[in-house]
Tab-separated table of N, CA and C in Angstrom:
chain	number	residue	atom	x	y	z
A	275	MET	N	-26.809	169.090	92.470
A	275	MET	CA	-27.311	167.420	92.810
A	275	MET	C	-26.925	167.899	94.388
A	276	LEU	N	-26.415	168.768	95.217
A	276	LEU	CA	-25.975	169.210	96.549
A	276	LEU	C	-28.012	169.594	96.987
A	277	MET	N	-28.644	170.226	96.458
A	277	MET	CA	-29.242	171.023	95.848
A	277	MET	C	-30.816	170.277	96.152
A	278	GLU	N	-31.322	169.664	95.973
A	278	GLU	CA	-32.232	168.441	95.978
A	278	GLU	C	-32.670	167.826	97.297
A	279	ALA	N	-34.138	168.457	96.966
A	279	ALA	CA	-33.748	167.933	98.242
A	279	ALA	C	-33.894	166.104	99.084
A	280	GLU	N	-34.455	165.400	97.647
A	280	GLU	CA	-34.057	163.709	97.678
A	280	GLU	C	-32.370	163.630	97.650
A	281	PHE	N	-31.510	164.184	97.668
A	281	PHE	CA	-30.457	163.773	98.286
A	281	PHE	C	-30.077	164.119	99.226
A	282	TRP	N	-30.540	165.303	100.184
A	282	TRP	CA	-30.047	165.312	100.603
A	282	TRP	C	-30.961	163.237	102.718
A	283	VAL	N	-32.156	163.531	101.822
A	283	VAL	CA	-33.089	162.944	102.535
A	283	VAL	C	-32.519	161.102	102.274
A	284	ALA	N	-31.350	160.902	101.120
A	284	ALA	CA	-31.346	159.652	100.989
A	284	ALA	C	-30.122	160.129	101.765
A	285	LEU	N	-28.876	161.240	102.268
A	285	LEU	CA	-28.083	160.841	102.721
A	285	LEU	C	-28.315	161.319	104.606
A	286	GLY	N	-29.023	162.031	104.764
A	286	GLY	CA	-29.466	161.672	106.224
A	286	GLY	C	-29.845	160.022	106.556
A	287	PHE	N	-30.706	159.181	105.425
A	287	PHE	CA	-31.060	158.412	105.095
A	287	PHE	C	-29.605	157.029	106.071
A	288	VAL	N	-29.149	157.199	105.153
A	288	VAL	CA	-27.762	156.447	105.006
A	288	VAL	C	-26.855	157.029	106.805
A	289	MET	N	-27.105	158.262	107.105
A	289	MET	CA	-26.518	158.469	108.439
A	289	MET	C	-26.836	157.920	109.145
A	290	PHE	N	-28.351	158.246	109.180
A	290	PHE	CA	-28.926	157.261	110.519
A	290	PHE	C	-29.026	155.551	110.016
A	291	LEU	N	-28.893	154.987	109.795
A	291	LEU	CA	-27.902	153.893	109.555
A	291	LEU	C	-26.632	153.542	109.514
A	292	ALA	N	-26.208	153.910	109.342
A	292	ALA	CA	-24.859	154.477	109.787
A	292	ALA	C	-24.751	154.236	110.911
A	293	LEU	N	-25.628	155.927	112.059
A	293	LEU	CA	-26.287	155.880	113.848
A	293	LEU	C	-26.333	154.088	114.227
A	294	LEU	N	-27.410	153.946	114.222
A	294	LEU	CA	-27.967	152.975	114.156
A	294	LEU	C	-26.829	151.452	114.135
A	295	GLY	N	-26.238	151.256	113.155
A	295	GLY	CA	-24.966	150.364	112.673
A	295	GLY	C	-23.576	150.441	113.678
A	296	TYR	N	-23.002	151.630	114.462
A	296	TYR	CA	-22.709	152.545	114.902
A	296	TYR	C	-22.649	151.632	116.653
A	297	VAL	N	-23.741	152.551	116.977
A	297	VAL	CA	-24.513	152.095	118.367
A	297	VAL	C	-24.719	150.648	118.268
A	298	GLY	N	-24.962	149.856	117.824
A	298	GLY	CA	-25.645	148.510	117.439
A	298	GLY	C	-26.137	147.547	117.738
A	299	VAL	N	-27.818	149.059	116.873
A	299	VAL	CA	-28.981	148.375	117.255
A	299	VAL	C	-29.596	146.930	116.457
A	300	HIS	N	-29.043	147.071	115.637
A	300	HIS	CA	-29.255	145.406	114.790
A	300	HIS	C	-28.219	144.417	115.801
A	301	ARG	N	-27.713	144.720	116.683
A	301	ARG	CA	-26.885	143.803	117.290
A	301	ARG	C	-28.284	143.901	118.447
A	302	MET	N	-28.884	144.140	118.874
A	302	MET	CA	-29.774	144.910	119.660
A	302	MET	C	-30.924	143.795	120.035
A	303	ILE	N	-31.456	144.573	118.057
A	303	ILE	CA	-32.224	143.300	117.441
A	303	ILE	C	-32.420	142.225	117.336
A	304	GLY	N	-30.975	142.026	116.478
A	304	GLY	CA	-31.170	140.174	116.989
A	304	GLY	C	-31.323	139.833	117.850
A	305	LYS	N	-30.505	140.482	118.803
A	305	LYS	CA	-30.981	139.775	120.190
A	305	LYS	C	-32.379	139.551	121.095
A	306	SER	N	-32.655	141.107	120.616
A	306	SER	CA	-34.500	140.863	120.797
A	306	SER	C	-35.043	139.233	119.918
A	307	LEU	N	-34.911	139.404	119.009
A	307	LEU	CA	-35.066	138.302	117.958
A	307	LEU	C	-34.979	136.574	118.921
A	308	ASP	N	-33.696	136.885	118.602
A	308	ASP	CA	-33.534	135.898	119.552
A	308	ASP	C	-33.936	135.747	120.913
A	309	GLU	N	-34.100	136.495	121.617
A	309	GLU	CA	-34.666	136.100	122.873
A	309	GLU	C	-35.953	135.795	122.545
A	310	ARG	N	-36.413	136.486	121.591
A	310	ARG	CA	-38.267	136.122	121.933
A	310	ARG	C	-38.036	134.783	121.011
A	311	ALA	N	-37.368	134.385	119.712
A	311	ALA	CA	-37.186	132.802	119.699
A	311	ALA	C	-37.369	131.601	120.328
A	312	GLY	N	-36.249	131.839	121.603
A	312	GLY	CA	-35.829	131.198	122.752
A	312	GLY	C	-36.922	130.642	123.755
A	313	ARG	N	-37.776	132.178	123.839
A	313	ARG	CA	-39.431	131.721	124.692
A	313	ARG	C	-40.322	131.361	123.739
A	314	ILE	N	-40.867	131.665	122.518
A	314	ILE	CA	-41.430	130.917	121.737
A	314	ILE	C	-40.785	129.046	121.959
A	315	LYS	N	-39.892	128.981	121.668
A	315	LYS	CA	-39.322	127.236	121.572
A	315	LYS	C	-39.881	127.276	123.104
A	316	ALA	N	-39.410	127.770	124.108
A	316	ALA	CA	-39.717	127.611	125.438
A	316	ALA	C	-41.029	127.617	125.782
A	317	GLU	N	-41.921	128.550	124.943
A	317	GLU	CA	-43.062	128.006	125.441
A	317	GLU	C	-43.732	126.983	124.367
A	318	LEU	N	-43.220	126.496	123.361
A	318	LEU	CA	-43.385	125.558	122.100
A	318	LEU	C	-43.176	123.851	123.137
A	319	ASP	N	-42.365	123.976	123.366
A	319	ASP	CA	-42.288	122.916	124.223
A	319	ASP	C	-43.073	122.294	125.362
A	320	GLU	N	-43.129	123.737	126.387
A	320	GLU	CA	-43.430	123.420	127.747
A	320	GLU	C	-45.437	122.998	126.685
A	321	ALA	N	-45.885	123.382	125.595
A	321	ALA	CA	-47.113	123.131	125.527
A	321	ALA	C	-46.907	121.520	124.828
A	322	ARG	N	-45.419	121.384	124.376
A	322	ARG	CA	-45.698	120.006	124.224
A	322	ARG	C	-45.964	118.804	125.073
A	323	LYS	N	-45.063	119.515	126.014
A	323	LYS	CA	-45.032	117.904	127.122
A	323	LYS	C	-46.382	118.847	128.421
A	324	LEU	N	-46.642	119.793	128.242
A	324	LEU	CA	-48.382	119.328	128.756
A	324	LEU	C	-49.043	118.394	127.526
A	325	LYS	N	-48.981	118.872	126.840
A	325	LYS	CA	-49.915	118.004	126.338
A	325	LYS	C	-49.502	116.760	125.967
A	326	ASP	N	-48.740	116.389	126.306
A	326	ASP	CA	-48.010	114.521	126.387
A	326	ASP	C	-47.972	114.070	127.167
A	327	ASP	N	-47.604	115.977	128.610
A	327	ASP	CA	-48.765	114.909	129.853
A	327	ASP	C	-50.379	114.510	129.986
A	328	ALA	N	-51.287	115.509	129.220
A	328	ALA	CA	-52.492	115.703	128.938
A	328	ALA	C	-52.679	113.820	128.502
A	329	ALA	N	-52.294	114.250	127.265
A	329	ALA	CA	-52.666	112.104	126.754
A	329	ALA	C	-52.063	111.311	127.459
A	330	GLN	N	-51.155	111.557	128.165
A	330	GLN	CA	-51.027	110.397	129.611
A	330	GLN	C	-51.680	110.087	130.103
A	331	LEU	N	-52.048	111.121	131.062
A	331	LEU	CA	-53.230	111.643	132.251
A	331	LEU	C	-54.588	111.001	131.469
A	332	LEU	N	-54.881	111.145	130.635
A	332	LEU	CA	-56.188	110.511	129.520
A	332	LEU	C	-56.554	109.347	129.204
A	333	ALA	N	-54.537	108.677	128.664
A	333	ALA	CA	-55.050	107.709	128.987
A	333	ALA	C	-54.730	106.424	130.625
A	334	ASP	N	-54.348	107.001	131.226
A	334	ASP	CA	-54.373	106.844	132.716
A	334	ASP	C	-55.893	106.488	132.895
A	335	TYR	N	-56.809	107.281	132.719
A	335	TYR	CA	-58.035	107.471	133.320
A	335	TYR	C	-58.872	106.477	132.352
A	336	GLN	N	-58.835	106.973	131.222
A	336	GLN	CA	-59.698	105.382	130.577
A	336	GLN	C	-58.858	103.976	130.709
A	337	ARG	N	-58.154	103.774	131.168
A	337	ARG	CA	-58.115	102.329	131.930
A	337	ARG	C	-58.298	102.259	133.074
A	338	LYS	N	-58.103	102.859	133.867
A	338	LYS	CA	-58.909	103.362	135.425
A	338	LYS	C	-60.389	102.889	135.046
A	339	ARG	N	-60.988	103.689	134.234
A	339	ARG	CA	-62.040	103.730	133.889
A	339	ARG	C	-63.010	102.209	133.624
A	340	GLY	N	-62.051	101.814	132.178
A	340	GLY	CA	-62.073	100.196	132.183
A	340	GLY	C	-62.283	99.222	133.128
A	341	GLU	N	-60.951	99.172	133.899
A	341	GLU	CA	-60.683	98.019	135.867
A	341	GLU	C	-62.032	98.517	136.157
A	342	ALA	N	-62.507	99.831	136.576
A	342	ALA	CA	-62.984	99.792	137.533
A	342	ALA	C	-65.157	99.583	136.212
A	343	GLU	N	-65.157	99.520	134.839
A	343	GLU	CA	-66.244	99.040	134.930
A	343	GLU	C	-66.281	97.636	134.637
A	344	SER	N	-65.078	96.666	135.128
A	344	SER	CA	-64.904	95.536	134.501
A	344	SER	C	-65.330	94.767	135.486
A	345	GLU	N	-64.552	95.635	137.126
A	345	GLU	CA	-64.953	95.167	138.503
A	345	GLU	C	-66.198	95.630	138.650
A	346	ALA	N	-66.325	96.449	138.444
A	346	ALA	CA	-68.590	96.348	138.251
A	346	ALA	C	-69.114	95.567	138.350
A	347	GLN	N	-68.204	95.026	136.644
A	347	GLN	CA	-69.375	94.181	136.780
A	347	GLN	C	-69.490	92.914	137.384
A	348	GLU	N	-68.743	92.410	137.689
A	348	GLU	CA	-67.505	91.059	138.729
A	348	GLU	C	-69.220	91.268	139.642
A	349	ILE	N	-68.673	92.509	140.561
A	349	ILE	CA	-69.620	92.822	141.004
A	349	ILE	C	-70.892	92.859	140.745
A	350	ILE	N	-71.796	92.966	139.681
A	350	ILE	CA	-72.499	92.788	139.214
A	350	ILE	C	-73.003	91.300	138.854
A	351	ALA	N	-71.863	90.501	138.894
A	351	ALA	CA	-72.188	88.754	138.144
A	351	ALA	C	-72.311	88.287	139.674
A	352	GLY	N	-71.291	89.516	140.993
A	352	GLY	CA	-71.017	87.841	141.988
A	352	GLY	C	-72.979	87.912	142.774
A	353	ALA	N	-72.863	89.309	142.279
A	353	ALA	CA	-75.029	89.636	143.031
A	353	ALA	C	-75.379	88.956	142.887
A	354	LYS	N	-75.806	88.754	141.590
A	354	LYS	CA	-76.587	87.737	140.493
A	354	LYS	C	-76.221	86.410	140.914
A	355	ALA	N	-75.401	86.497	141.267
A	355	ALA	CA	-75.077	84.726	141.632
A	355	ALA	C	-75.541	84.440	142.963
A	356	GLU	N	-75.276	84.979	143.769
A	356	GLU	CA	-75.809	85.237	145.734
A	356	GLU	C	-76.802	85.246	145.064
A	357	ALA	N	-77.967	86.227	144.843
A	357	ALA	CA	-79.469	86.073	144.497
A	357	ALA	C	-79.722	84.976	144.373
A	358	GLU	N	-78.825	84.262	143.315
A	358	GLU	CA	-80.129	83.190	142.580
A	358	GLU	C	-79.520	82.271	144.035
A	359	ARG	N	-78.104	82.255	143.990
A	359	ARG	CA	-78.096	80.826	145.182
A	359	ARG	C	-78.969	81.400	146.509
A	360	LEU	N	-79.203	83.107	146.929
A	360	LEU	CA	-80.189	82.903	147.986
A	360	LEU	C	-81.478	82.369	147.810
A	361	ALA	N	-81.662	82.297	145.782
A	361	ALA	CA	-83.119	81.865	145.530
A	361	ALA	C	-83.452	80.843	145.504
A	362	VAL	N	-82.666	80.243	145.117
A	362	VAL	CA	-82.665	78.402	145.435
A	362	VAL	C	-82.704	78.124	147.293
A	363	GLU	N	-81.525	79.073	147.419
A	363	GLU	CA	-81.328	77.924	148.860
A	363	GLU	C	-83.243	78.205	150.356
A	364	ALA	N	-83.821	79.767	150.010
A	364	ALA	CA	-84.753	79.868	150.316
A	364	ALA	C	-86.315	79.237	149.619
A	365	LYS	N	-86.234	78.748	148.401
A	365	LYS	CA	-86.770	77.439	147.732
A	365	LYS	C	-86.928	75.618	148.403
A	366	ALA	N	-85.449	75.955	148.519
A	366	ALA	CA	-85.585	75.062	149.551
A	366	ALA	C	-86.203	74.740	151.240
A	367	LYS	N	-85.425	75.956	151.845
A	367	LYS	CA	-86.424	76.491	152.929
A	367	LYS	C	-87.628	76.287	153.161
A	368	ILE	N	-88.166	77.693	152.036
A	368	ILE	CA	-90.219	77.273	152.001
A	368	ILE	C	-90.680	75.941	151.959
A	369	GLU	N	-89.868	74.408	150.853
A	369	GLU	CA	-90.096	73.953	150.471
A	369	GLU	C	-90.607	72.902	151.757
A	370	GLU	N	-88.999	73.030	152.311
A	370	GLU	CA	-88.857	72.121	153.598
A	370	GLU	C	-89.952	72.323	154.711
A	371	PHE	N	-90.133	73.601	155.219
A	371	PHE	CA	-90.670	74.025	156.230
A	371	PHE	C	-92.729	73.726	155.868
A	372	VAL	N	-92.814	73.943	154.381
A	372	VAL	CA	-94.590	73.695	153.832
A	372	VAL	C	-94.414	71.666	154.285
A	373	SER	N	-93.422	70.875	153.586
A	373	SER	CA	-93.172	69.276	153.997
A	373	SER	C	-93.762	69.341	155.681
A	374	ARG	N	-92.988	70.203	156.225
A	374	ARG	CA	-92.369	69.429	157.960
A	374	ARG	C	-94.257	70.575	158.394
A	375	ARG	N	-95.107	70.871	157.906
A	375	ARG	CA	-96.217	71.812	157.889
A	375	ARG	C	-97.566	70.741	157.481
A	376	THR	N	-97.376	70.362	156.552
A	376	THR	CA	-97.663	69.580	155.613
A	376	THR	C	-97.852	67.850	156.320
A	377	LYS	N	-96.017	66.780	156.952
A	377	LYS	CA	-96.439	66.178	157.702
A	377	LYS	C	-97.048	66.726	159.632
A	378	MET	N	-96.631	67.443	159.959
A	378	MET	CA	-97.647	67.651	161.307
A	378	MET	C	-99.207	67.898	160.894
A	379	ALA	N	-99.272	68.470	160.016
A	379	ALA	CA	-100.787	68.687	159.800
A	379	ALA	C	-101.540	66.748	159.595
A	380	GLU	N	-100.546	66.247	158.950
A	380	GLU	CA	-100.625	65.093	158.778
A	380	GLU	C	-101.485	64.336	160.278
A	381	ILE	N	-100.213	64.814	161.259
A	381	ILE	CA	-100.448	63.499	161.972
A	381	ILE	C	-101.008	63.848	163.013
A	382	LYS	N	-101.434	65.548	163.177
A	382	LYS	CA	-102.494	65.868	163.962
A	382	LYS	C	-104.426	65.540	163.852
A	383	ILE	N	-104.120	65.774	162.126
A	383	ILE	CA	-105.584	64.885	161.325
A	383	ILE	C	-105.440	63.106	162.615
A	384	ALA	N	-104.565	62.285	161.874
A	384	ALA	CA	-104.491	61.395	162.252
A	384	ALA	C	-104.818	60.992	164.169
A	385	GLN	N	-103.804	61.814	164.887
A	385	GLN	CA	-104.510	62.138	165.726
A	385	GLN	C	-105.642	62.257	166.422
A	386	ALA	N	-106.586	63.220	165.435
A	386	ALA	CA	-107.534	63.508	165.843
A	386	ALA	C	-108.938	62.756	165.720
A	387	GLU	N	-108.541	62.106	164.421
A	387	GLU	CA	-109.171	60.594	163.971
A	387	GLU	C	-109.465	59.491	164.763
A	388	ALA	N	-108.236	59.720	165.575
A	388	ALA	CA	-107.889	57.834	166.100
A	388	ALA	C	-108.595	58.362	167.805
A	389	GLN	N	-108.254	60.201	168.180
A	389	GLN	CA	-109.343	60.337	169.595
A	389	GLN	C	-110.465	60.761	169.374
A	390	ALA	N	-111.139	60.303	168.091
A	390	ALA	CA	-113.144	60.873	167.724
A	390	ALA	C	-112.487	59.640	168.017
A	391	ALA	N	-112.412	58.080	167.131
A	391	ALA	CA	-112.415	57.036	166.683
A	391	ALA	C	-112.775	56.276	168.562
A	392	ALA	N	-111.823	56.470	169.090
A	392	ALA	CA	-111.627	56.373	171.248
A	392	ALA	C	-112.721	56.891	171.115
A	393	ASP	N	-113.021	58.589	171.033
A	393	ASP	CA	-114.014	58.397	171.387
A	393	ASP	C	-115.745	58.471	171.866
A	394	VAL	N	-115.650	57.843	170.401
A	394	VAL	CA	-116.636	56.875	169.416
A	394	VAL	C	-117.413	55.764	170.010
A	395	ARG	N	-116.029	54.730	170.510
A	395	ARG	CA	-116.033	53.249	170.803
A	395	ARG	C	-116.450	53.946	172.169
A	396	ALA	N	-115.824	54.689	173.259
A	396	ALA	CA	-115.316	54.931	174.349
A	396	ALA	C	-117.231	55.261	174.828
A	397	ALA	N	-117.799	55.856	173.820
A	397	ALA	CA	-119.302	56.601	173.390
A	397	ALA	C	-120.640	55.192	173.307
A	398	ALA	N	-119.793	54.431	172.542
A	398	ALA	CA	-121.009	52.950	172.006
A	398	ALA	C	-120.638	52.229	173.833
A	399	ALA	N	-119.622	52.123	173.925
A	399	ALA	CA	-119.539	51.212	175.108
A	399	ALA	C	-120.476	51.903	176.268
A	400	ASP	N	-120.064	52.933	176.560
A	400	ASP	CA	-120.557	53.340	178.007
A	400	ASP	C	-122.147	53.336	177.678
A	401	ALA	N	-122.838	53.233	176.139
A	401	ALA	CA	-124.517	53.453	175.521
A	401	ALA	C	-125.325	51.699	176.434
A	402	ALA	N	-124.030	51.192	175.316
A	402	ALA	CA	-124.490	49.365	175.852
A	402	ALA	C	-123.726	48.639	177.025
A	403	VAL	N	-123.087	49.815	177.755
A	403	VAL	CA	-122.966	49.234	178.982
A	403	VAL	C	-124.371	49.973	179.699
A	404	ALA	N	-124.717	51.087	179.023
A	404	ALA	CA	-126.333	51.724	179.711
A	404	ALA	C	-126.714	50.449	179.874
A	405	ALA	N	-127.073	50.252	178.332
A	405	ALA	CA	-128.216	49.503	178.188
A	405	ALA	C	-128.330	48.669	178.413
A	406	ALA	N	-127.294	47.826	178.659
A	406	ALA	CA	-126.986	46.216	178.888
A	406	ALA	C	-127.410	46.460	180.485
A	407	ALA	N	-126.945	47.694	181.296
A	407	ALA	CA	-127.319	47.784	182.898
A	407	ALA	C	-129.161	47.792	183.138
A	408	LYS	N	-129.276	48.451	181.687
A	408	LYS	CA	-130.409	48.781	182.675
A	408	LYS	C	-131.690	47.736	181.941
A	409	VAL	N	-131.316	46.609	180.895
A	409	VAL	CA	-132.351	45.297	180.544
A	409	VAL	C	-131.496	44.267	180.719
A	410	LEU	N	-130.355	43.961	182.697
A	410	LEU	CA	-130.586	43.267	182.786
A	410	LEU	C	-130.885	43.169	184.125
A	411	SER	N	-131.312	44.577	184.252
A	411	SER	CA	-131.690	45.298	185.773
A	411	SER	C	-133.183	44.967	185.630
A	412	GLN	N	-133.932	44.467	185.067
A	412	GLN	CA	-135.122	44.640	184.496
A	412	GLN	C	-135.236	43.289	184.492
A	413	GLU	N	-134.842	41.817	183.981
A	413	GLU	CA	-134.971	41.011	184.460
A	413	GLU	C	-134.562	40.132	185.546
A	414	ALA	N	-133.206	40.757	185.434
A	414	ALA	CA	-132.591	39.530	186.998
A	414	ALA	C	-133.178	40.832	188.319
A	415	LYS	N	-133.136	40.344	188.980
A	415	LYS	CA	-133.529	40.886	190.484
A	415	LYS	C	-132.257	40.205	191.316
A	416	GLY	N	-132.132	41.234	192.971
A	416	GLY	CA	-131.311	40.611	193.974
A	416	GLY	C	-130.097	40.370	193.973
A	417	LYS	N	-128.890	39.610	194.529
A	417	LYS	CA	-127.570	39.371	194.178
A	417	LYS	C	-126.990	39.205	193.092
A	418	LEU	N	-127.577	38.440	192.725
A	418	LEU	CA	-126.721	37.239	191.265
A	418	LEU	C	-127.298	38.549	190.141
A	419	ALA	N	-128.456	39.177	190.564
A	419	ALA	CA	-128.287	40.337	189.660
A	419	ALA	C	-127.353	41.485	189.365
A	420	SER	N	-126.797	41.945	190.249
A	420	SER	CA	-126.103	42.352	190.789
A	420	SER	C	-124.903	42.437	189.996
A	421	GLU	N	-124.737	40.744	190.501
A	421	GLU	CA	-123.222	40.491	190.310
A	421	GLU	C	-123.080	40.135	188.716
A	422	LEU	N	-124.840	39.778	187.953
A	422	LEU	CA	-124.331	39.780	186.461
A	422	LEU	C	-124.044	40.587	185.524
A	423	ILE	N	-124.927	41.742	186.453
A	423	ILE	CA	-124.616	42.885	185.791
A	423	ILE	C	-123.168	43.819	186.151
A	424	ALA	N	-122.640	43.176	187.243
A	424	ALA	CA	-121.102	43.656	187.286
A	424	ALA	C	-120.525	43.311	186.112
A	425	LYS	N	-120.213	41.764	185.724
A	425	LYS	CA	-119.572	40.987	185.644
A	425	LYS	C	-120.051	41.291	184.150
A	426	GLY	N	-121.063	41.647	183.753
A	426	GLY	CA	-121.570	41.937	181.581
A	426	GLY	C	-120.717	43.585	181.324
A	427	ILE	N	-121.355	43.874	182.347
A	427	ILE	CA	-120.045	45.760	182.222
A	427	ILE	C	-119.246	45.965	182.193
A	428	GLU	N	-118.108	44.997	182.848
A	428	GLU	CA	-117.022	44.985	181.927
A	428	GLU	C	-116.800	44.032	181.618
A	429	ASP	N	-117.148	42.812	180.903
A	429	ASP	CA	-116.600	41.998	180.198
A	429	ASP	C	-117.045	43.101	178.647
A	430	VAL	N	-117.833	43.902	178.632
A	430	VAL	CA	-118.158	44.945	177.891
A	430	VAL	C	-117.749	45.716	177.148
A	431	ARG	N	-116.992	46.572	178.249
A	431	ARG	CA	-116.358	47.082	178.432
A	431	ARG	C	-114.488	46.661	177.860
A	432	LYS	N	-114.148	45.599	177.793
A	432	LYS	CA	-113.406	45.314	178.551
A	432	LYS	C	-113.486	44.707	176.010
A	433	LYS	N	-114.471	44.586	175.679
A	433	LYS	CA	-114.491	44.077	173.823
A	433	LYS	C	-114.442	45.308	173.593
A	434	LEU	N	-115.253	46.448	174.212
A	434	LEU	CA	-115.183	47.798	172.802
A	434	LEU	C	-113.949	48.429	173.431
A	435	ASN	N	-112.907	48.828	174.329
A	435	ASN	CA	-111.666	49.422	174.222
A	435	ASN	C	-110.829	48.540	174.088
């Protein structure tokens, strides 16, 4: 049995394991594995914490987006209401402006009609006076004719104006 190679390999292997046990390699390996497990656990805890923070940030941003959207809707609704109010106001002002312009135009037309009627009456009166003066001057002579003409012209003017 001492001459067989397998015996010596097995003996060398057992001695190697004993040497490793004496030096404390199993403790170092265990410690290394424990440290590695601790690092992995810490990394997992950190990852979990980051995941929770990200979820919270996502929820905050979604809430803020919702608030911003509702605020934008309120602004749009306010702008629409303001635009409608301004349109109604502008329409009322335009109607008032047109109404005032129409009244002014009617007043000017009435004044022009009155002026035209007065001008026609004045022209008719002047023509009547001229005709009366011509007729009276041809039929009446002297001082009496002059008085009659003046009186007739004055009467016609008073009646026509």
